[in-house]
Coordinates of C-alpha atoms in Angstrom, one line a residue:
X22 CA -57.9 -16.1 -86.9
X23 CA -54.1 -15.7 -87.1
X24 CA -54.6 -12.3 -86.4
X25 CA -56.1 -13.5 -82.5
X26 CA -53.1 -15.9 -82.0
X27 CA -50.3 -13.6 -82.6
X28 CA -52.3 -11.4 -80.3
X29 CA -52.0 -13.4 -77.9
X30 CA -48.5 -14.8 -78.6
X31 CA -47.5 -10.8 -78.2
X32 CA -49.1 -10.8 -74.4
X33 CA -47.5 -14.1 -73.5
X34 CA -44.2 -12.7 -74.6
X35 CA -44.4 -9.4 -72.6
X36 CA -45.6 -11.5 -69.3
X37 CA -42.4 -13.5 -69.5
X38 CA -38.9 -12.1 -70.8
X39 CA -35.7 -13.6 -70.7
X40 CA -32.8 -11.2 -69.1
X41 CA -28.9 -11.3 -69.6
X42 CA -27.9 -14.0 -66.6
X43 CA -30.6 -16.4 -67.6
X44 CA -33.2 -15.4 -64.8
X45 CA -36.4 -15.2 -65.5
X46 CA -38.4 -11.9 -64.7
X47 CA -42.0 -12.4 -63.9
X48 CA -44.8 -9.7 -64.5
X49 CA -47.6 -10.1 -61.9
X50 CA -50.4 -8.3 -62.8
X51 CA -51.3 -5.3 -60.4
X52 CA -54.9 -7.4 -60.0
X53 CA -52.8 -9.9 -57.9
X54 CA -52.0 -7.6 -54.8
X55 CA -52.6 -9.4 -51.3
X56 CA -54.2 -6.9 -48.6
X57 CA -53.1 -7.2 -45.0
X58 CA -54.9 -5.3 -41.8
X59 CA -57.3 -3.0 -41.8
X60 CA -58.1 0.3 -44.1
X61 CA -57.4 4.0 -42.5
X62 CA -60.9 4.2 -42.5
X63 CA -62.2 0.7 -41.1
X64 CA -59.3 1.7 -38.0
X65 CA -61.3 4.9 -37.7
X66 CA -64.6 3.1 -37.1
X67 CA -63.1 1.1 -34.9
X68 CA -61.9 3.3 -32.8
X69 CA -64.9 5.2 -32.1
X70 CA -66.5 2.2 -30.2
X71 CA -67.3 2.1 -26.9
X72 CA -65.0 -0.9 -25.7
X73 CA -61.8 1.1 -27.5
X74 CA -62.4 3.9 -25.6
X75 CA -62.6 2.3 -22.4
X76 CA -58.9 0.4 -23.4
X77 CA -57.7 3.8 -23.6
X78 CA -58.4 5.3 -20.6
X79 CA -57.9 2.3 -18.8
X80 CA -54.4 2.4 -19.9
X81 CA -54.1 6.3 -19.4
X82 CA -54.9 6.2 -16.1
X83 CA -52.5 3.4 -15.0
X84 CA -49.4 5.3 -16.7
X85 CA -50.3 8.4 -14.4
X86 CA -50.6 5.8 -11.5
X87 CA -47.4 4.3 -12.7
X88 CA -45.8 7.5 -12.5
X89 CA -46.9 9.0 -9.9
X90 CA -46.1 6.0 -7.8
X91 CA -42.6 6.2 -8.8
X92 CA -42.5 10.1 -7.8
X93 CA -44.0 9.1 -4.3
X94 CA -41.4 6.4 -4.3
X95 CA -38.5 8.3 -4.8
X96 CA -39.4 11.1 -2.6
X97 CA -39.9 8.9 0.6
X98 CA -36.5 7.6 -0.3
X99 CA -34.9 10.7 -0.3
X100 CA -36.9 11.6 2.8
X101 CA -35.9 8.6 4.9
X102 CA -32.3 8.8 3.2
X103 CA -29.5 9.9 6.4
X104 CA -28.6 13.6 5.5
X105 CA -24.5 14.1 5.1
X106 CA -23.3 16.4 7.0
X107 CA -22.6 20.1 5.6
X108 CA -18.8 20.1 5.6
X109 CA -17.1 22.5 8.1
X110 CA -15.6 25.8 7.1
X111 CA -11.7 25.1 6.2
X112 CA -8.8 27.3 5.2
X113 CA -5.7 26.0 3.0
X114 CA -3.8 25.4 6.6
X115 CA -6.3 22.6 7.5
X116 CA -6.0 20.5 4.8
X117 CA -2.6 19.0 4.9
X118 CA 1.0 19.5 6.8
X119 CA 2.6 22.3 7.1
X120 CA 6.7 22.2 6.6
X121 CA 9.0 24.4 8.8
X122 CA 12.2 25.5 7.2
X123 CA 13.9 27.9 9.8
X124 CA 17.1 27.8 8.2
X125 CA 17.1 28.2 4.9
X126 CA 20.8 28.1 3.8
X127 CA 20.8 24.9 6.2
X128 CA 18.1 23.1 4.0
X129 CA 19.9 24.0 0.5
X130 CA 23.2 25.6 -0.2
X131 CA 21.0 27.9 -2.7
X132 CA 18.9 29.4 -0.2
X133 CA 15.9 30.8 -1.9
X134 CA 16.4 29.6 -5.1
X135 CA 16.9 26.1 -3.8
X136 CA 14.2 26.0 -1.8
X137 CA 12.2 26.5 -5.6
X138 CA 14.4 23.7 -6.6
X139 CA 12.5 21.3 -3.9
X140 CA 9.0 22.0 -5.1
X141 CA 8.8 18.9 -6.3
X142 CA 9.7 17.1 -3.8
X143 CA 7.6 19.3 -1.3
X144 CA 4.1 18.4 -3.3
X145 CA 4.9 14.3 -3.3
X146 CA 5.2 14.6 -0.2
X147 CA 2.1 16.5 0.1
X148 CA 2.8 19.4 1.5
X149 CA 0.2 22.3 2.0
X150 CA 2.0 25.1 3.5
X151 CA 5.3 26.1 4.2
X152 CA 6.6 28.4 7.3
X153 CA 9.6 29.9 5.5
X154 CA 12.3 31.5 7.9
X155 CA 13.1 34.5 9.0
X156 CA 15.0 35.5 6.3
X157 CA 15.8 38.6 7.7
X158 CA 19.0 38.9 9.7
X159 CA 18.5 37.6 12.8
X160 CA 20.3 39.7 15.3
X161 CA 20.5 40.4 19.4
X162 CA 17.7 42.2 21.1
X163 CA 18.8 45.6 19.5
X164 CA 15.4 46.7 18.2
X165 CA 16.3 50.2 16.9
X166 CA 18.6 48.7 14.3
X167 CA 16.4 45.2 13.2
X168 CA 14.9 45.4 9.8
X169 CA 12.0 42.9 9.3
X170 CA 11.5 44.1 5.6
X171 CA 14.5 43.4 4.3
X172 CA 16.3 39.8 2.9
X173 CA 19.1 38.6 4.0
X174 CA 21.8 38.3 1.4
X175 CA 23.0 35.1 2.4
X176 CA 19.8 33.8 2.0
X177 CA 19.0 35.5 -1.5
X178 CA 17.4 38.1 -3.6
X179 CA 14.0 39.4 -3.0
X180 CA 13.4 38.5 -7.7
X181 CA 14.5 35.2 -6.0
X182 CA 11.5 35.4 -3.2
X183 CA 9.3 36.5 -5.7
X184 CA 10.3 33.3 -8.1
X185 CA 9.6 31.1 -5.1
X186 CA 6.4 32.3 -4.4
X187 CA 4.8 32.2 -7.8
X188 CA 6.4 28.7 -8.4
X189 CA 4.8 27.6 -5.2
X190 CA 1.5 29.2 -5.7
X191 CA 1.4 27.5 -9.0
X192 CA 2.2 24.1 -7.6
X193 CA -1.0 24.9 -4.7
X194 CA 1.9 25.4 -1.5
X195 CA 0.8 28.1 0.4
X196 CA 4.2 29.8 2.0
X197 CA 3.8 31.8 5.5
X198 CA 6.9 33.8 6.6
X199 CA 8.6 33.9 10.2
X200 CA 9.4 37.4 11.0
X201 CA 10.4 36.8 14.6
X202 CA 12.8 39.6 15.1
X203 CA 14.9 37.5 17.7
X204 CA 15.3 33.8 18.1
X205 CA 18.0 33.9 20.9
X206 CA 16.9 36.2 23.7
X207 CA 13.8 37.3 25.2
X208 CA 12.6 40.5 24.2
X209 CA 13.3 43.9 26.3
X210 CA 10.8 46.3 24.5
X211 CA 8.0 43.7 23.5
X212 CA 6.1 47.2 22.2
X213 CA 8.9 48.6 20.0
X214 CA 9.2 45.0 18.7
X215 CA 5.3 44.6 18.1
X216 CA 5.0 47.6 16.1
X217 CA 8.1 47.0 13.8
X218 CA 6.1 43.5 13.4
X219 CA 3.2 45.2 12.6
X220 CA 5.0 46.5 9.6
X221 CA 6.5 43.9 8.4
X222 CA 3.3 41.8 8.6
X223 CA 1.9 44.2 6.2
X224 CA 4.6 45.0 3.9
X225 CA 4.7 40.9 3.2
X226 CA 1.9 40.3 2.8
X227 CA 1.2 42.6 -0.3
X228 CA 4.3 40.7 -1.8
X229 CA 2.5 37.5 -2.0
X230 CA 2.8 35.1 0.8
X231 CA -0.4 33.8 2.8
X232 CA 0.5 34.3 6.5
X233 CA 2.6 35.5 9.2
X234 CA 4.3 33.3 11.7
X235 CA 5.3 34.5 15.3
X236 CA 7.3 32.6 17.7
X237 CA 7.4 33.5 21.3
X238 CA 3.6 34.5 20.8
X239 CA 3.4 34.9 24.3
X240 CA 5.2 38.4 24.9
X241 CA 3.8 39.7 21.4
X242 CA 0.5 39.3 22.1
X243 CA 0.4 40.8 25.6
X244 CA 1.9 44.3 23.6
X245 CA -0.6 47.5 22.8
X246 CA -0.2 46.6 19.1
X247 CA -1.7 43.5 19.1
X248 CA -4.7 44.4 17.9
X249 CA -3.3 46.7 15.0
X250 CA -1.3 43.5 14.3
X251 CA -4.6 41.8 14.2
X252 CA -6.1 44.5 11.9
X253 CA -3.2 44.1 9.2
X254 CA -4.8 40.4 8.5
X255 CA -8.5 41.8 8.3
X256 CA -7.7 44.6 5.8
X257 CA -6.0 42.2 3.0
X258 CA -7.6 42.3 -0.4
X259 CA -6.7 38.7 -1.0
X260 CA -9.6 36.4 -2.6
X261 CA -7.8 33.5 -0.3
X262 CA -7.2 33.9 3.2
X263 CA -4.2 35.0 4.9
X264 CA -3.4 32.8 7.9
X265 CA -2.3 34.8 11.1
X266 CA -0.1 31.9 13.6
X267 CA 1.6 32.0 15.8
X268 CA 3.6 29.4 18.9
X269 CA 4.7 29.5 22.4
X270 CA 7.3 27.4 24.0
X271 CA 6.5 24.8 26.5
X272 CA 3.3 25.9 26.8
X273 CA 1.2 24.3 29.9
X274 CA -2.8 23.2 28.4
X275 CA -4.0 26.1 30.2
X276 CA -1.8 28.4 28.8
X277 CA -3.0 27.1 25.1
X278 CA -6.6 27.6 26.0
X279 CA -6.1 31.1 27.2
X280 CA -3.9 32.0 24.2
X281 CA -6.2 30.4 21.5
X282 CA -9.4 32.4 23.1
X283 CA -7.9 35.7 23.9
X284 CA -5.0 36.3 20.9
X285 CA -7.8 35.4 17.9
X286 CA -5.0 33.4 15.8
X287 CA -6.0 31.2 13.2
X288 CA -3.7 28.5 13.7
X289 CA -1.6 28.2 17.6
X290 CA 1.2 25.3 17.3
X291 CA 1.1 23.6 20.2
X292 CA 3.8 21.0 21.3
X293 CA 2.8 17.5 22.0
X294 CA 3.8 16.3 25.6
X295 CA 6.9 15.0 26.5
X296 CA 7.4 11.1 24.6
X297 CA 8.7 9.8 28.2
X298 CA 4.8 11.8 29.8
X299 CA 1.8 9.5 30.8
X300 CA -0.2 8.3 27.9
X301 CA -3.0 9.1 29.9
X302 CA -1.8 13.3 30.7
X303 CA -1.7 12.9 27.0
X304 CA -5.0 11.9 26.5
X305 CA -6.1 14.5 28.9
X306 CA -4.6 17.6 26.9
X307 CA -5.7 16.2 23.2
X308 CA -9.0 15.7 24.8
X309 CA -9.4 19.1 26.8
X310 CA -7.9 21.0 23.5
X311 CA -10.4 19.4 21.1
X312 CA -13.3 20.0 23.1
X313 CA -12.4 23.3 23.9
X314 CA -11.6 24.9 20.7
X315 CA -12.1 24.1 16.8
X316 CA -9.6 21.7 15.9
X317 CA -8.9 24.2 12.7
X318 CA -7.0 26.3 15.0
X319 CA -5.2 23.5 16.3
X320 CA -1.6 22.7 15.0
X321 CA 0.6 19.9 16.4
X322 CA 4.3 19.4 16.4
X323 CA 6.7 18.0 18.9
X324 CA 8.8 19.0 21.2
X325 CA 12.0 20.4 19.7
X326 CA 13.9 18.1 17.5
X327 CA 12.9 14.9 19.0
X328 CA 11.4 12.6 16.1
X329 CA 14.5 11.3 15.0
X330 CA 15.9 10.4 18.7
X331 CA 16.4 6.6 20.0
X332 CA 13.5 7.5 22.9
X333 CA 10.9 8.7 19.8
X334 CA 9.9 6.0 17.3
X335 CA 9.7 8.3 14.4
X336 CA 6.9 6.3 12.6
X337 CA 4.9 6.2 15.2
X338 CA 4.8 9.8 16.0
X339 CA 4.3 10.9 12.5
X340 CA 1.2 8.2 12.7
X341 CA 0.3 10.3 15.4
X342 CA 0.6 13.8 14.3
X343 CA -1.1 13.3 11.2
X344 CA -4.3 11.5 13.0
X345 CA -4.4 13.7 15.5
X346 CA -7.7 16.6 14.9
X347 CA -5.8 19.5 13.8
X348 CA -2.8 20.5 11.6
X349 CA 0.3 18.1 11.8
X350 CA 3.7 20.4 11.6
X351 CA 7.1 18.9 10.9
X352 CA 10.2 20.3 11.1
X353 CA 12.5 19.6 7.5
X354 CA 14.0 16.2 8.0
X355 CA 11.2 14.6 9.9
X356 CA 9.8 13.1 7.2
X357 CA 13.2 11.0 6.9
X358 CA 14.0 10.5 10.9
X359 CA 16.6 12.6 11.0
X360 CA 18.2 13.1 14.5
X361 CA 19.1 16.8 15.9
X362 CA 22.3 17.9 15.2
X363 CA 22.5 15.8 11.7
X364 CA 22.6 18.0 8.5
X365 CA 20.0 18.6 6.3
X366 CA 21.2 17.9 3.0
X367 CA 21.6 13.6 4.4
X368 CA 17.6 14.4 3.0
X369 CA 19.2 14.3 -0.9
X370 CA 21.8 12.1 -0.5
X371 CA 18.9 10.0 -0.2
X372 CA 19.0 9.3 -4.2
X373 CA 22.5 8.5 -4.7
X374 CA 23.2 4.8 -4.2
X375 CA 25.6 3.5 -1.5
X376 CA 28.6 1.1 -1.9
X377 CA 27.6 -2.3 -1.0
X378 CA 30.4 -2.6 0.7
X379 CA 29.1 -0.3 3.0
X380 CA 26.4 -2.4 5.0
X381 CA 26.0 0.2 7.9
X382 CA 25.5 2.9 5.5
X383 CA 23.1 1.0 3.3
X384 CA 20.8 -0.3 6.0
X385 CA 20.6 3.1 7.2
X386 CA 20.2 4.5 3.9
X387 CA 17.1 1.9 3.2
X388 CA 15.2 3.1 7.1
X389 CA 15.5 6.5 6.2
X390 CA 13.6 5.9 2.5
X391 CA 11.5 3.5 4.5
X392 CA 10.3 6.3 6.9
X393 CA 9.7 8.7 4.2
X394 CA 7.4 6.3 2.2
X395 CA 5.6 5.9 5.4
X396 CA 5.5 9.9 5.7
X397 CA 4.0 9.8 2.4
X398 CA 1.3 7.7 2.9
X399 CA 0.3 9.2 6.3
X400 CA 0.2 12.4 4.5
X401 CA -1.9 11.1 1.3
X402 CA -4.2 9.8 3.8
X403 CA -4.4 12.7 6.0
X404 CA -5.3 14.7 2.5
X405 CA -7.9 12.7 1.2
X406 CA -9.8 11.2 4.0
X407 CA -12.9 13.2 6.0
X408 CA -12.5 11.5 9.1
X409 CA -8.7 12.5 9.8
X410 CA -9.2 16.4 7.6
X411 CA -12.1 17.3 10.1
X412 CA -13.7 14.2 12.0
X413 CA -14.7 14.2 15.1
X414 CA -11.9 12.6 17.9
X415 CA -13.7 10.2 20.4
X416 CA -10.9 8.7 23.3
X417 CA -10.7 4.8 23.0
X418 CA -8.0 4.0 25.6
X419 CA -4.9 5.3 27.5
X420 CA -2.2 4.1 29.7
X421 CA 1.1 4.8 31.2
X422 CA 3.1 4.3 27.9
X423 CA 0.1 4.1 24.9
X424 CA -2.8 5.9 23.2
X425 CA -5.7 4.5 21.8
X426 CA -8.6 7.1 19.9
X427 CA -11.2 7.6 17.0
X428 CA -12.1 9.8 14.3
X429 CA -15.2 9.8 12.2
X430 CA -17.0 12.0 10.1
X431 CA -20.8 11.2 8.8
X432 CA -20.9 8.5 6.5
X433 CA -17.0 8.8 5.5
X434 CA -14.9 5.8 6.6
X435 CA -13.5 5.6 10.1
X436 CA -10.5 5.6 11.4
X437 CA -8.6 4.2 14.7
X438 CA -5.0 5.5 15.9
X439 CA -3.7 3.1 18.0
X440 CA 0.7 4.2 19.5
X441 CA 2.8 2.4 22.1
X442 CA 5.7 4.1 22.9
X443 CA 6.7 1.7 26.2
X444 CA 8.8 -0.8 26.4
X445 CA 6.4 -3.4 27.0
X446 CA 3.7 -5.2 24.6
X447 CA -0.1 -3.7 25.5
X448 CA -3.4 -5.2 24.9
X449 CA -5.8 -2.9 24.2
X450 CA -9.4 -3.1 24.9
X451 CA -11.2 -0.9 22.5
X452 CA -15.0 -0.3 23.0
X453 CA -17.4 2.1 21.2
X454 CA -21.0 1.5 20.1
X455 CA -19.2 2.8 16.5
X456 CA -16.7 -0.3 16.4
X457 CA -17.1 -3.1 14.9
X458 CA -15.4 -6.2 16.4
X459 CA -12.7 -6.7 13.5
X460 CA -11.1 -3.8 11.2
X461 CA -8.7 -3.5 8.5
X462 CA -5.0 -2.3 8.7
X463 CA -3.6 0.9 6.7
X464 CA -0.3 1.9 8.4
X465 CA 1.5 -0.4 10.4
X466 CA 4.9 -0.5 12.0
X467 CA 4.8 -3.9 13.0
X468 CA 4.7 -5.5 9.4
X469 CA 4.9 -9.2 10.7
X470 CA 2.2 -9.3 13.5
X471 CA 0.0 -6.3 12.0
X472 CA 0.7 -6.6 8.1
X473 CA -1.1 -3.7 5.8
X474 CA -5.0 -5.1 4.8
X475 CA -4.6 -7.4 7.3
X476 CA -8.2 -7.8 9.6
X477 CA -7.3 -7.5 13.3
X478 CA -9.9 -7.8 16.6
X479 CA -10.5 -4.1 17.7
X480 CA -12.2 -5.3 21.0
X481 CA -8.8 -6.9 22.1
X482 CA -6.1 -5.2 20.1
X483 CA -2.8 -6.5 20.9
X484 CA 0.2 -3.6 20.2
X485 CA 4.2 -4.5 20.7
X486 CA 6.7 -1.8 22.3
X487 CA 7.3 1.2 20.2
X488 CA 4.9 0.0 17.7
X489 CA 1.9 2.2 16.0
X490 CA -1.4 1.1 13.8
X491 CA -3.7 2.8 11.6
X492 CA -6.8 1.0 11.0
X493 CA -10.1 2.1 9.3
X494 CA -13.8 0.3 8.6
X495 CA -16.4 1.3 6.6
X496 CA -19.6 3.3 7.7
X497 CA -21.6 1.3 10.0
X498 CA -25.0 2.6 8.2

């Protein structure tokens, strides 16, 4: 009998035992278990019925109709969706300004090597291209003697040249030369002349620079070695194009069609009319150019060195210039307003702060920075935006003394150049099925009546004397 009870005494002690920390452990014997669900092999019979099987398929077949939905969906969408546009063929010359320097010596007392010293400042202000020179010696109409292959030595050193075009190359500015042989007189032998350019268009362009520019296009390309000339261009080995351009000198609109159709130049500079002609004559040669010819081979500059002149609001034809469909080309200094016969290097004294005691000098100091920030953003904009790179141009409005037109491209935003360059205020009625009846402005130069993201009616747009607005709207859809 004692033999049973410490038996059982022994169990009880193994079902409970004491630990360290006082807790008690708890043996529950594996009899105990608690079963949830059902067994692998009752889910097996279960799933062999006939309801089961129906669940399944149901639910199979509304995932493929799910999904198949969803395919038809999206393709109806993308069917219905409005196509973009395929973007037009462009060369490096149609995406920005190009920048004239014809004297080099006159834009930096380091000639070559100070033109590398303005990189900088050349790519914040967006520059594309430059059309560098001549840097030959520019001498009278004695053709025998004129060397278009060679560098001037006032200028600088052809390991300087070479300097300046990798830096610029690096930095994406493209660099065309001028090898004009003459810049003061006419030319006697225009054939003697055109083959000594056809050599020098191909000795420079195996040294690196991505065009030829020719002046005075008018004589060359009337020569027997035009088409050699031409030739030179289409032999080059370079992955990126070389730009052939060329200018002509108070050119009539005729005279630009026939040029552009019968010399094969990619890029013809052709000078905006007179400031002081009809806004409507002017209207008449944008309008006949554009829809005669691509607008890639169009470049625009004024007349001479006009932009910084009393007569020519310099804000407002840089507004133009750079809205206009084509290439916008300015002259070194027109980005600041300076006036012909002013030196160059007023440009960097830009940077070096004026005695406040000098209030005239200030003022003028503070316009000229002004009208370089506005440069800047005209020439951001001009960079970025479809509608001003290669939009179409569609005529708004023109009077005696103002301008008025559109660009668009696809579904980009749009964009509405609006210049007065009369004495008098002009009210502007604007009317396209494209327009809506309010739109926002970018660029203004009348800050207190047209302030920047200010919303102004396009239907009755009202414009002050010498004054110029950029405004832009979305896509219509």
């Amino acid at each position: 009998m004692k033999d049973v009870e410490l038996k059982e005494v022994d169990q009880a002690k193994q079902l409970m035992t004491r630990e360290n920390n006082s807790c008690v452990k708890v043996t529950v014997p594996d009899n105990t278990a608690v079963k949830y669900g059902l067994s692998k092999d009752e889910l097996i019979q279960i799933a062999g019925t006939a309801g089961w099987i129906r669940t399944r398929w149901a639910l199979l077949v509304l995932f493929w109709l799910g999904w198949v939905g969803m395919l038809a969906g999206a393709i109806v969408i993308i069917v219905q969706a409005p196509r973009c546009k395929p973007i037009p063929e462009m060369n490096w010359w149609n995406k920005g300004l190009l920048y004239q320097i014809s004297d080099v010596s006159a834009f930096s007392d380091n000639g070559l090597k100070g033109v590398e010293e303005k990189l900088d400042y050349l790519s914040q202000m967006k520059v594309k291209g430059l059309v560098l020179g001549p840097i030959h010696t520019v001498q009278a109409d004695q053709p025998d003697t004129q060397n278009l292959t060679s560098i001037n030595s006032k200028v600088g050193t052809e390991n300087e040249l070479e300097s300046l075009l990798e830096q610029a190359h690096k930095k994406g500015i493209s660099i065309v030369l001028n090898v004009t042989p003459n810049y003061e007189k006419p030319f006697k032998n225009v054939n003697t002349v055109a083959e000594k350019i056809r050599e020098a268009c191909a000795y420079w362009l195996t040294k690196g620079f991505d065009g030829i520019f020719l002046s005075d296009l008018k004589d060359i390309e009337k020569s027997h070695y035009w088409p050699s000339i031409q030739v030179v261009f289409n032999q080059t080995d370079n992955t990126k194009k070389v730009a052939l351009m060329g200018s002509v000198d108070h050119p009539t609109v005729d005279e630009v069609s026939l040029l552009l159709n019968r010399s094969g130049v990619d890029l013809l500079l052709t000078e905006l009319a007179d400031p002081a002609e009809s806004g409507v004559r002017q209207a008449q040669v944008i309008q006949k150019l554009y829809s005669g010819h691509l607008q890639t081979s169009l470049g625009w500059r004024l007349s001479g060195r006009s932009l910084g002149s009393p007569a020519v609001p310099v804000r407002l034809f840089q507004t133009l210039l750079f809205t206009l469909p084509g290439t916008p080309v300015f002259s070194a200094g027109d980005e600041v307003g300076l006036k012909a016969g002013e030196k160059l290097q007023t440009m960097w004294d830009l940077e070096n702060p004026v005695e406040a005691t000098n209030a005239t000098a200030k003022t003028l100091q503070e316009e000229r920075i002004a009208v370089r920030d506005f440069f800047k953003a005209l020439s951001d904009l001009k960079g970025k935006e479809r509608s001003l790179l290669h939009g179409e141009y569609v005529s708004l409005y023109s009077s005696a003394t103002s301008l008025a037109f559109l660009r668009l491209w696809d579904q980009s935003e749009r964009f509405v150049t609006a210049v007065n360059w009369g004495n008098d205020s002009v009210t502007m009625k604007l009317s396209n099925s494209d327009l809506p009846a309010q739109a926002q402005v970018r660029l203004s130069t009348d800050a207190v009546n047209l302030a920047v993201d200010r919303k102004v009616s396009v239907e009755k747009l009202e414009l002050g004397p010498k004054q110029a607005v950029l405004l832009s709207y979305p896509y219509p859809g």
